[in-house]
mmCIF file of C-alpha atoms in Angstrom:
data_model
loop_
_atom_site.group_PDB
_atom_site.id
_atom_site.type_symbol
_atom_site.label_atom_id
_atom_site.label_comp_id
_atom_site.label_asym_id
_atom_site.label_seq_id
_atom_site.Cartn_x
_atom_site.Cartn_y
_atom_site.Cartn_z
ATOM 1 C CA MET A 1 37.581 44.775 -12.654
ATOM 2 C CA LEU A 2 34.186 43.736 -10.627
ATOM 3 C CA ALA A 3 32.808 42.786 -14.512
ATOM 4 C CA VAL A 4 36.205 40.192 -15.423
ATOM 5 C CA LEU A 5 35.417 38.532 -12.383
ATOM 6 C CA ALA A 6 31.948 37.833 -12.205
ATOM 7 C CA VAL A 7 32.374 36.656 -15.581
ATOM 8 C CA LEU A 8 34.798 34.147 -14.440
ATOM 9 C CA VAL A 9 32.680 33.429 -11.379
ATOM 10 C CA LEU A 10 29.911 32.477 -14.155
ATOM 11 C CA GLY A 11 32.207 30.813 -16.113
ATOM 12 C CA GLY A 12 33.703 28.090 -13.763
ATOM 13 C CA ALA A 13 30.218 27.763 -12.360
ATOM 14 C CA ALA A 14 29.097 26.611 -15.981
ATOM 15 C CA THR A 15 32.343 24.434 -16.259
ATOM 16 C CA PHE A 16 31.319 22.919 -13.063
ATOM 17 C CA TYR A 17 27.701 22.267 -13.943
ATOM 18 C CA LEU A 18 28.911 20.863 -17.062
ATOM 19 C CA LEU A 19 31.434 18.167 -16.208
ATOM 20 C CA GLY A 20 28.989 17.563 -13.437
ATOM 21 C CA ARG A 21 26.255 15.469 -15.712
ATOM 22 C CA ASP A 22 26.317 12.222 -16.220
ATOM 23 C CA ASP A 23 24.957 11.499 -19.299
ATOM 24 C CA ALA A 24 25.354 7.363 -18.423
ATOM 25 C CA ALA A 25 22.180 5.209 -18.785
ATOM 26 C CA PRO A 26 22.106 1.556 -18.808
ATOM 27 C CA VAL A 27 19.286 0.343 -21.454
ATOM 28 C CA ALA A 28 17.762 -2.790 -21.767
ATOM 29 C CA GLY A 29 15.902 -4.323 -24.692
ATOM 30 C CA PRO A 30 13.996 -7.431 -26.156
ATOM 31 C CA SER A 31 15.866 -9.752 -28.538
ATOM 32 C CA GLN A 32 11.648 -11.359 -28.865
ATOM 33 C CA PRO A 33 8.948 -9.766 -27.541
ATOM 34 C CA ALA A 34 8.575 -10.193 -24.326
ATOM 35 C CA ALA A 35 5.898 -10.238 -21.958
ATOM 36 C CA PRO A 36 3.256 -6.932 -21.858
ATOM 37 C CA ASP A 37 3.571 -7.165 -17.884
ATOM 38 C CA VAL A 38 7.711 -6.534 -17.804
ATOM 39 C CA GLU A 39 8.434 -5.292 -20.856
ATOM 40 C CA PRO A 40 12.369 -4.170 -21.249
ATOM 41 C CA SER A 41 12.407 -1.967 -23.863
ATOM 42 C CA ALA A 42 15.304 -1.103 -26.359
ATOM 43 C CA GLY A 43 14.978 2.337 -25.919
ATOM 44 C CA ALA A 44 14.581 2.851 -22.398
ATOM 45 C CA SER A 45 17.023 4.501 -20.470
ATOM 46 C CA GLU A 46 17.537 5.488 -17.067
ATOM 47 C CA PRO A 47 20.374 8.277 -15.435
ATOM 48 C CA ALA A 48 23.019 7.537 -12.957
ATOM 49 C CA THR A 49 24.155 9.581 -10.738
ATOM 50 C CA THR A 50 27.893 10.615 -10.530
ATOM 51 C CA ALA A 51 27.985 10.184 -7.027
ATOM 52 C CA PRO A 52 28.760 6.254 -6.558
ATOM 53 C CA ALA A 53 25.694 4.149 -4.891
ATOM 54 C CA PRO A 54 26.098 3.101 -1.934
ATOM 55 C CA ALA A 55 26.691 -0.993 -2.153
ATOM 56 C CA SER A 56 23.684 -2.813 -2.134
ATOM 57 C CA SER A 57 22.376 -7.006 -2.709
ATOM 58 C CA ALA A 58 19.855 -5.617 -5.094
ATOM 59 C CA ASP A 59 21.380 -3.350 -7.311
ATOM 60 C CA PRO A 60 22.090 -5.713 -10.878
ATOM 61 C CA ARG A 61 25.977 -3.650 -10.939
ATOM 62 C CA PHE A 62 26.580 -7.097 -8.596
ATOM 63 C CA VAL A 63 24.483 -10.222 -10.004
ATOM 64 C CA ASN A 64 25.864 -12.731 -11.615
ATOM 65 C CA ALA A 65 25.657 -15.745 -14.070
ATOM 66 C CA GLY A 66 22.536 -18.306 -12.429
ATOM 67 C CA GLN A 67 21.319 -15.313 -10.272
ATOM 68 C CA CYS A 68 17.967 -13.898 -11.405
ATOM 69 C CA VAL A 69 16.712 -9.791 -11.621
ATOM 70 C CA ARG A 70 13.179 -8.946 -11.893
ATOM 71 C CA ASN A 71 11.842 -5.550 -13.854
ATOM 72 C CA GLU A 72 10.229 -3.393 -10.845
ATOM 73 C CA ALA A 73 9.309 -0.784 -13.579
ATOM 74 C CA PRO A 74 6.154 0.340 -15.159
ATOM 75 C CA ALA A 75 5.511 -1.950 -18.542
ATOM 76 C CA GLY A 76 7.024 0.373 -20.948
ATOM 77 C CA GLY A 77 8.911 2.214 -18.190
ATOM 78 C CA LYS A 78 12.356 2.453 -17.798
ATOM 79 C CA PRO A 79 13.844 -0.853 -16.944
ATOM 80 C CA LYS A 80 14.589 -0.828 -13.440
ATOM 81 C CA LEU A 81 16.309 -4.076 -12.477
ATOM 82 C CA LEU A 82 16.718 -5.615 -8.806
ATOM 83 C CA ILE A 83 18.538 -9.326 -8.146
ATOM 84 C CA SER A 84 16.074 -11.414 -6.499
ATOM 85 C CA GLU A 85 15.178 -15.073 -6.301
ATOM 86 C CA CYS A 86 14.473 -16.977 -9.279
ATOM 87 C CA GLY A 87 10.730 -17.750 -10.134
ATOM 88 C CA ALA A 88 7.433 -16.566 -12.371
ATOM 89 C CA LYS A 89 8.315 -13.311 -14.293
ATOM 90 C CA THR A 90 12.115 -12.782 -13.429
ATOM 91 C CA TYR A 91 15.263 -12.937 -15.564
ATOM 92 C CA GLN A 92 17.850 -15.518 -15.544
ATOM 93 C CA VAL A 93 21.680 -14.003 -15.792
ATOM 94 C CA LEU A 94 22.467 -16.399 -18.187
ATOM 95 C CA ARG A 95 25.922 -14.485 -18.465
ATOM 96 C CA ARG A 96 27.873 -11.230 -18.363
ATOM 97 C CA PHE A 97 30.068 -9.339 -19.999
ATOM 98 C CA ASP A 98 31.847 -6.928 -17.796
ATOM 99 C CA GLY A 99 34.090 -3.938 -19.328
ATOM 100 C CA ALA A 100 33.441 -1.532 -21.839
ATOM 101 C CA THR A 101 30.437 -1.433 -24.320
ATOM 102 C CA SER A 102 28.971 0.769 -26.963
ATOM 103 C CA GLY A 103 25.086 0.229 -26.864
ATOM 104 C CA GLU A 104 22.141 -2.220 -27.931
ATOM 105 C CA LYS A 105 24.101 -2.956 -30.999
ATOM 106 C CA ASP A 106 26.789 -4.672 -28.783
ATOM 107 C CA ALA A 107 24.889 -6.426 -26.435
ATOM 108 C CA GLN A 108 23.040 -7.733 -29.228
ATOM 109 C CA ALA A 109 26.038 -9.242 -30.911
ATOM 110 C CA LYS A 110 27.132 -10.734 -27.430
ATOM 111 C CA CYS A 111 24.773 -12.028 -26.665
ATOM 112 C CA ALA A 112 23.543 -13.518 -30.260
ATOM 113 C CA LYS A 113 26.219 -15.641 -28.850
ATOM 114 C CA VAL A 114 24.711 -16.897 -25.884
ATOM 115 C CA ASP A 115 22.408 -19.958 -26.198
ATOM 116 C CA GLY A 116 18.943 -19.696 -25.132
ATOM 117 C CA TYR A 117 19.071 -15.877 -23.915
ATOM 118 C CA THR A 118 15.870 -13.926 -24.387
ATOM 119 C CA ASN A 119 16.842 -10.409 -23.422
ATOM 120 C CA TRP A 120 19.854 -8.022 -22.931
ATOM 121 C CA TYR A 121 21.159 -5.233 -20.717
ATOM 122 C CA PHE A 122 23.463 -3.295 -21.171
ATOM 123 C CA PHE A 123 24.628 -0.520 -18.823
ATOM 124 C CA ASP A 124 26.676 2.175 -20.673
ATOM 125 C CA SER A 125 29.000 4.849 -18.096
ATOM 126 C CA GLU A 126 31.554 7.580 -18.810
ATOM 127 C CA LEU A 127 33.864 5.069 -16.648
ATOM 128 C CA ASP A 128 34.442 1.944 -18.976
ATOM 129 C CA THR A 129 35.518 -0.261 -16.766
ATOM 130 C CA LEU A 130 31.977 0.213 -14.898
ATOM 131 C CA ASP A 131 30.058 -1.184 -18.343
ATOM 132 C CA PHE A 132 28.327 -4.580 -18.544
ATOM 133 C CA VAL A 133 26.566 -6.430 -20.752
ATOM 134 C CA LEU A 134 23.807 -8.990 -19.387
ATOM 135 C CA CYS A 135 22.718 -11.918 -21.336
ATOM 136 C CA LEU A 136 19.096 -12.699 -20.061
ATOM 137 C CA LYS A 137 16.889 -15.696 -20.191
ATOM 138 C CA GLN A 138 12.996 -14.523 -19.118
ATOM 139 C CA ARG A 139 11.500 -17.034 -16.457
#
């Protein structure tokens, strides 16, 4: 009986662990080579947490068209966008697409229709209503 209970507890713990993992990752990539000191890379990803993050005025989830973001990641590293004042070495959001995205090809296809974009960024989560694509213009 004790062995059955141990198997059930370990099975439940394994299930909880696997269901609690969040494999969603925002990814950004240039349509053209970016400047070497600010380079969002196409293969970069940053894991999201399962718990809701506190609302932040600098979080790219809350950026709108016309605002700017900057990449705070080291050159060649995973992109870490933050909303900022527009200026040198920032990216202006030309268009924002909210809703389900399937990844890099989807982001490129959406931004291809936006005049003047130089880079794209997408966030793909397990919950499609949180997904978004940003079409950016490097300043």
